[in-house]
mmCIF file of C-alpha atoms in Angstrom:
data_model
loop_
_atom_site.group_PDB
_atom_site.id
_atom_site.type_symbol
_atom_site.label_atom_id
_atom_site.label_comp_id
_atom_site.label_asym_id
_atom_site.label_seq_id
_atom_site.Cartn_x
_atom_site.Cartn_y
_atom_site.Cartn_z
ATOM 1 C CA LEU A 1 124.992 -28.309 26.316
ATOM 2 C CA ALA A 2 125.979 -24.664 25.776
ATOM 3 C CA LYS A 3 128.707 -23.547 28.096
ATOM 4 C CA THR A 4 127.991 -19.920 27.671
ATOM 5 C CA THR A 5 124.916 -17.760 27.876
ATOM 6 C CA GLN A 6 124.592 -14.342 26.047
ATOM 7 C CA PRO A 7 121.984 -11.737 25.377
ATOM 8 C CA ILE A 8 120.303 -12.633 21.996
ATOM 9 C CA SER A 9 120.570 -9.126 20.757
ATOM 10 C CA MET A 10 121.440 -5.439 21.643
ATOM 11 C CA ASP A 11 120.956 -2.240 20.070
ATOM 12 C CA SER A 12 123.393 0.811 20.178
ATOM 13 C CA TYR A 13 124.115 4.077 18.429
ATOM 14 C CA GLU A 14 127.335 5.130 16.686
ATOM 15 C CA GLY A 15 129.852 6.660 19.084
ATOM 16 C CA GLN A 16 128.603 4.859 22.159
ATOM 17 C CA GLU A 17 130.443 2.224 24.119
ATOM 18 C CA VAL A 18 128.952 -1.219 24.021
ATOM 19 C CA ASN A 19 129.252 -3.782 26.689
ATOM 20 C CA ILE A 20 128.301 -7.487 25.934
ATOM 21 C CA THR A 21 128.224 -9.792 28.986
ATOM 22 C CA CYS A 22 128.535 -13.488 28.631
ATOM 23 C CA SER A 23 127.890 -15.972 31.429
ATOM 24 C CA HIS A 24 129.871 -19.172 31.950
ATOM 25 C CA ASN A 25 129.103 -20.444 35.543
ATOM 26 C CA ASN A 26 130.919 -23.872 34.779
ATOM 27 C CA ILE A 27 134.061 -22.336 33.416
ATOM 28 C CA ALA A 28 137.118 -24.725 34.110
ATOM 29 C CA THR A 29 140.314 -23.722 35.786
ATOM 30 C CA ASN A 30 142.252 -24.104 32.567
ATOM 31 C CA ASP A 31 139.605 -22.491 30.224
ATOM 32 C CA TYR A 32 140.293 -19.053 28.209
ATOM 33 C CA ILE A 33 137.649 -16.809 27.220
ATOM 34 C CA THR A 34 137.448 -15.881 23.705
ATOM 35 C CA TRP A 35 135.233 -13.558 21.747
ATOM 36 C CA TYR A 36 134.552 -13.830 17.948
ATOM 37 C CA GLN A 37 132.769 -11.435 15.660
ATOM 38 C CA GLN A 38 130.853 -12.531 12.620
ATOM 39 C CA PHE A 39 129.644 -10.361 9.732
ATOM 40 C CA PRO A 40 126.919 -11.688 7.321
ATOM 41 C CA SER A 41 128.514 -14.013 4.755
ATOM 42 C CA GLN A 42 131.663 -14.334 6.423
ATOM 43 C CA GLY A 43 133.406 -16.874 8.892
ATOM 44 C CA PRO A 44 133.884 -15.698 12.494
ATOM 45 C CA ARG A 45 136.860 -13.475 13.200
ATOM 46 C CA PHE A 46 138.841 -13.560 16.462
ATOM 47 C CA ILE A 47 138.463 -10.399 18.607
ATOM 48 C CA ILE A 48 140.065 -10.964 21.929
ATOM 49 C CA GLN A 49 141.008 -13.696 24.457
ATOM 50 C CA GLY A 50 141.716 -13.505 28.212
ATOM 51 C CA TYR A 51 141.926 -15.637 31.369
ATOM 52 C CA LYS A 52 141.312 -13.078 34.178
ATOM 53 C CA THR A 53 141.099 -9.365 34.978
ATOM 54 C CA LYS A 54 141.393 -7.195 31.976
ATOM 55 C CA VAL A 55 142.811 -7.465 28.371
ATOM 56 C CA THR A 56 142.913 -4.695 25.988
ATOM 57 C CA ASN A 57 143.660 -4.585 22.275
ATOM 58 C CA GLU A 58 143.218 -2.205 19.355
ATOM 59 C CA VAL A 59 139.763 -3.536 18.846
ATOM 60 C CA ALA A 60 138.229 -4.126 22.381
ATOM 61 C CA SER A 61 138.646 -4.701 25.922
ATOM 62 C CA LEU A 62 137.646 -7.816 28.019
ATOM 63 C CA PHE A 63 136.834 -7.559 31.692
ATOM 64 C CA ILE A 64 136.671 -10.831 33.721
ATOM 65 C CA PRO A 65 135.821 -10.636 37.347
ATOM 66 C CA ALA A 66 137.853 -12.789 39.950
ATOM 67 C CA ASP A 67 135.462 -15.738 39.983
ATOM 68 C CA ARG A 68 135.635 -15.925 36.140
ATOM 69 C CA LYS A 69 131.969 -16.790 35.858
ATOM 70 C CA SER A 70 131.180 -14.138 33.520
ATOM 71 C CA SER A 71 133.124 -11.870 31.276
ATOM 72 C CA THR A 72 132.235 -8.454 29.478
ATOM 73 C CA LEU A 73 133.397 -7.526 25.945
ATOM 74 C CA SER A 74 133.565 -3.783 25.653
ATOM 75 C CA LEU A 75 133.550 -2.011 22.203
ATOM 76 C CA PRO A 76 134.565 1.576 22.658
ATOM 77 C CA ARG A 77 132.641 4.242 20.362
ATOM 78 C CA VAL A 78 131.049 1.669 18.116
ATOM 79 C CA SER A 79 130.541 2.467 14.352
ATOM 80 C CA LEU A 80 127.797 1.164 11.840
ATOM 81 C CA SER A 81 130.457 -1.378 10.878
ATOM 82 C CA ASP A 82 130.439 -2.895 14.029
ATOM 83 C CA THR A 83 127.031 -4.365 13.461
ATOM 84 C CA ALA A 84 127.660 -8.106 13.738
ATOM 85 C CA VAL A 85 127.010 -11.346 15.791
ATOM 86 C CA TYR A 86 129.440 -11.647 18.731
ATOM 87 C CA TYR A 87 130.147 -15.040 20.213
ATOM 88 C CA CYS A 88 131.649 -15.812 23.452
ATOM 89 C CA LEU A 89 133.329 -19.059 23.895
ATOM 90 C CA VAL A 90 135.315 -20.965 26.788
ATOM 91 C CA GLY A 91 137.737 -23.624 26.481
ATOM 92 C CA ASP A 92 141.052 -24.973 27.262
ATOM 93 C CA GLU A 93 143.402 -24.437 24.291
ATOM 94 C CA LYS A 94 146.078 -26.766 25.656
ATOM 95 C CA ASP A 95 143.543 -29.603 25.819
ATOM 96 C CA SER A 96 144.228 -31.981 22.885
ATOM 97 C CA SER A 97 140.597 -32.490 22.461
ATOM 98 C CA TYR A 98 139.706 -28.776 22.655
ATOM 99 C CA LYS A 99 137.139 -27.654 20.033
ATOM 100 C CA LEU A 100 135.128 -24.375 19.776
ATOM 101 C CA ILE A 101 131.470 -24.859 20.594
ATOM 102 C CA PHE A 102 129.564 -21.847 19.582
ATOM 103 C CA GLY A 103 126.585 -20.618 21.637
ATOM 104 C CA SER A 104 123.764 -18.534 20.197
ATOM 105 C CA GLY A 105 125.822 -15.144 20.006
ATOM 106 C CA THR A 106 124.805 -11.523 20.604
ATOM 107 C CA ARG A 107 123.368 -9.772 17.534
ATOM 108 C CA LEU A 108 124.616 -6.167 17.922
ATOM 109 C CA LEU A 109 122.936 -3.519 15.730
ATOM 110 C CA VAL A 110 124.544 -0.251 15.447
ATOM 111 C CA ARG A 111 122.163 2.644 14.468
ATOM 112 C CA PRO A 112 123.216 6.110 12.891
ATOM 113 C CA SER B 1 147.742 -15.766 11.259
ATOM 114 C CA ALA B 2 146.349 -18.355 9.029
ATOM 115 C CA VAL B 3 144.946 -17.930 5.805
ATOM 116 C CA ILE B 4 142.311 -20.258 4.740
ATOM 117 C CA SER B 5 140.906 -20.842 1.247
ATOM 118 C CA GLN B 6 137.724 -22.531 0.837
ATOM 119 C CA LYS B 7 136.115 -23.854 -2.356
ATOM 120 C CA PRO B 8 133.428 -23.702 -3.795
ATOM 121 C CA SER B 9 131.985 -20.347 -2.261
ATOM 122 C CA ARG B 10 128.681 -21.410 -3.220
ATOM 123 C CA ASP B 11 126.708 -23.915 -5.239
ATOM 124 C CA ILE B 12 123.276 -25.065 -6.081
ATOM 125 C CA CYS B 13 122.797 -28.871 -6.053
ATOM 126 C CA GLN B 14 120.229 -31.397 -7.055
ATOM 127 C CA ARG B 15 118.870 -33.518 -4.138
ATOM 128 C CA GLY B 16 120.487 -36.911 -4.118
ATOM 129 C CA THR B 17 123.810 -35.728 -5.555
ATOM 130 C CA SER B 18 126.954 -35.015 -3.320
ATOM 131 C CA LEU B 19 129.319 -32.098 -3.039
ATOM 132 C CA THR B 20 132.817 -31.902 -1.831
ATOM 133 C CA ILE B 21 134.180 -28.719 -0.222
ATOM 134 C CA GLN B 22 137.817 -28.192 -0.176
ATOM 135 C CA CYS B 23 139.784 -26.361 2.463
ATOM 136 C CA GLN B 24 143.245 -25.157 2.063
ATOM 137 C CA VAL B 25 145.453 -23.627 4.785
ATOM 138 C CA ASP B 26 148.647 -21.616 4.017
ATOM 139 C CA SER B 27 150.618 -23.389 6.926
ATOM 140 C CA GLN B 28 150.712 -26.664 8.643
ATOM 141 C CA VAL B 29 148.145 -27.261 11.133
ATOM 142 C CA THR B 30 147.128 -30.206 13.325
ATOM 143 C CA MET B 31 143.483 -29.807 13.713
ATOM 144 C CA MET B 32 141.054 -28.635 11.063
ATOM 145 C CA PHE B 33 137.290 -28.171 11.979
ATOM 146 C CA TRP B 34 134.092 -28.306 9.923
ATOM 147 C CA TYR B 35 131.244 -26.245 10.895
ATOM 148 C CA ARG B 36 127.508 -25.856 9.528
ATOM 149 C CA GLN B 37 125.587 -22.584 9.939
ATOM 150 C CA GLN B 38 122.008 -22.443 9.015
ATOM 151 C CA PRO B 39 120.613 -19.027 8.123
ATOM 152 C CA GLY B 40 120.307 -16.806 11.158
ATOM 153 C CA GLN B 41 121.663 -19.538 13.529
ATOM 154 C CA SER B 42 125.080 -20.097 15.228
ATOM 155 C CA LEU B 43 127.540 -22.501 14.088
ATOM 156 C CA THR B 44 127.342 -26.014 14.836
ATOM 157 C CA LEU B 45 130.573 -28.166 14.924
ATOM 158 C CA ILE B 46 130.267 -31.140 12.345
ATOM 159 C CA ALA B 47 133.502 -32.867 12.991
ATOM 160 C CA THR B 48 137.266 -32.445 13.897
ATOM 161 C CA ALA B 49 139.702 -33.567 11.090
ATOM 162 C CA ASN B 50 143.087 -34.895 12.218
ATOM 163 C CA GLN B 51 145.788 -35.799 9.844
ATOM 164 C CA GLY B 52 146.533 -39.377 9.769
ATOM 165 C CA SER B 53 143.404 -40.489 11.587
ATOM 166 C CA GLU B 54 139.589 -40.742 11.250
ATOM 167 C CA ALA B 55 137.678 -37.574 11.752
ATOM 168 C CA THR B 56 135.849 -37.352 14.955
ATOM 169 C CA TYR B 57 132.085 -36.555 14.479
ATOM 170 C CA GLU B 58 129.749 -34.448 16.771
ATOM 171 C CA SER B 59 126.547 -35.913 17.927
ATOM 172 C CA GLY B 60 124.052 -35.880 15.007
ATOM 173 C CA PHE B 61 126.696 -36.143 12.387
ATOM 174 C CA VAL B 62 127.905 -39.332 10.759
ATOM 175 C CA ILE B 63 130.520 -40.252 8.591
ATOM 176 C CA ASP B 64 128.301 -41.879 5.964
ATOM 177 C CA LYS B 65 126.633 -38.497 5.382
ATOM 178 C CA PHE B 66 129.597 -36.086 5.874
ATOM 179 C CA PRO B 67 132.811 -38.071 4.959
ATOM 180 C CA ILE B 68 135.916 -35.996 5.676
ATOM 181 C CA SER B 69 139.397 -36.422 4.209
ATOM 182 C CA ARG B 70 142.625 -34.901 5.697
ATOM 183 C CA PRO B 71 145.534 -36.220 3.464
ATOM 184 C CA ASN B 72 148.008 -33.734 4.936
ATOM 185 C CA LEU B 73 148.550 -30.817 7.468
ATOM 186 C CA THR B 74 147.371 -28.130 5.057
ATOM 187 C CA PHE B 75 144.312 -29.565 3.217
ATOM 188 C CA SER B 76 140.998 -31.127 4.030
ATOM 189 C CA THR B 77 137.767 -31.966 2.281
ATOM 190 C CA LEU B 78 134.156 -32.302 3.475
ATOM 191 C CA THR B 79 131.603 -34.220 1.380
ATOM 192 C CA VAL B 80 127.892 -33.619 1.800
ATOM 193 C CA SER B 81 126.335 -36.923 0.572
ATOM 194 C CA ASN B 82 122.994 -37.626 -0.839
ATOM 195 C CA MET B 83 121.888 -34.088 -0.256
ATOM 196 C CA SER B 84 118.354 -33.025 0.753
ATOM 197 C CA PRO B 85 117.132 -29.508 0.914
ATOM 198 C CA GLU B 86 117.718 -29.817 4.704
ATOM 199 C CA ASP B 87 121.304 -29.711 3.893
ATOM 200 C CA SER B 88 121.166 -26.236 2.469
ATOM 201 C CA SER B 89 123.329 -24.204 4.806
ATOM 202 C CA ILE B 90 126.759 -22.537 4.932
ATOM 203 C CA TYR B 91 129.666 -24.842 5.673
ATOM 204 C CA LEU B 92 132.930 -23.571 7.133
ATOM 205 C CA CYS B 93 136.167 -24.845 7.845
ATOM 206 C CA SER B 94 138.455 -23.559 10.597
ATOM 207 C CA VAL B 95 141.832 -24.088 12.039
ATOM 208 C CA GLU B 96 143.098 -23.259 15.293
ATOM 209 C CA ASP B 97 146.221 -21.174 16.054
ATOM 210 C CA ARG B 98 146.711 -21.755 19.929
ATOM 211 C CA GLY B 99 147.140 -18.534 21.677
ATOM 212 C CA SER B 100 145.645 -16.638 18.721
ATOM 213 C CA GLY B 101 142.102 -18.037 18.354
ATOM 214 C CA ALA B 102 140.832 -19.898 15.389
ATOM 215 C CA PHE B 103 140.631 -18.793 11.827
ATOM 216 C CA PHE B 104 137.714 -19.490 9.468
ATOM 217 C CA GLY B 105 137.398 -19.811 5.785
ATOM 218 C CA GLN B 106 134.809 -17.673 4.045
ATOM 219 C CA GLY B 107 132.244 -20.545 3.980
ATOM 220 C CA THR B 108 130.550 -22.531 1.301
ATOM 221 C CA ARG B 109 126.860 -21.554 0.828
ATOM 222 C CA LEU B 110 125.089 -24.680 -0.347
ATOM 223 C CA THR B 111 121.483 -24.685 -1.655
ATOM 224 C CA VAL B 112 119.835 -27.919 -2.446
ATOM 225 C CA VAL B 113 116.942 -27.972 -4.923
#
């Protein structure tokens, strides 16, 4: 059973901000929220991780509301090269049985 | 960050044969993971490879079909046995760097004819 729910696909244009929301209603107290990006013919790549409130790095921002039942990945000013599949995962990294379970992901298409 | 080398990058195999995929990491890691990704689909976890113990398989995957070796903390192999066209897929290994997410190899694109 998938632990997360995301839109199957999204379209955007170069220069726009893209927000991808992920639902994780059954998130556990110790779970972190992690987003991965996957380009065709490549393995997924870690983008950002957070537990609560807001996290920002050089690539993206992650917004997590107080109830933590959802999270939003924000990509500022996307370019064509941001066209990829984005996966939201939740899990407790400190759990010895922790393993990454991928949902369907969101296929982002950035148009010129 | 961990650097993962996965070999072969691609192969075309005859049905009924077996292929062994190698995954080499540039640092010692406790757990390594093997995934399968069919065209246009998400990743499906096959098994977790632990050094010094049997691999742990996910539902729908069995050791006879996907035997895994983990001889040390930097290396693992996945064998796809008695292949059929349904096994055509991309196979990826990954390692987890706690606090920094997971790192994936480039994958092995397998075509069974």
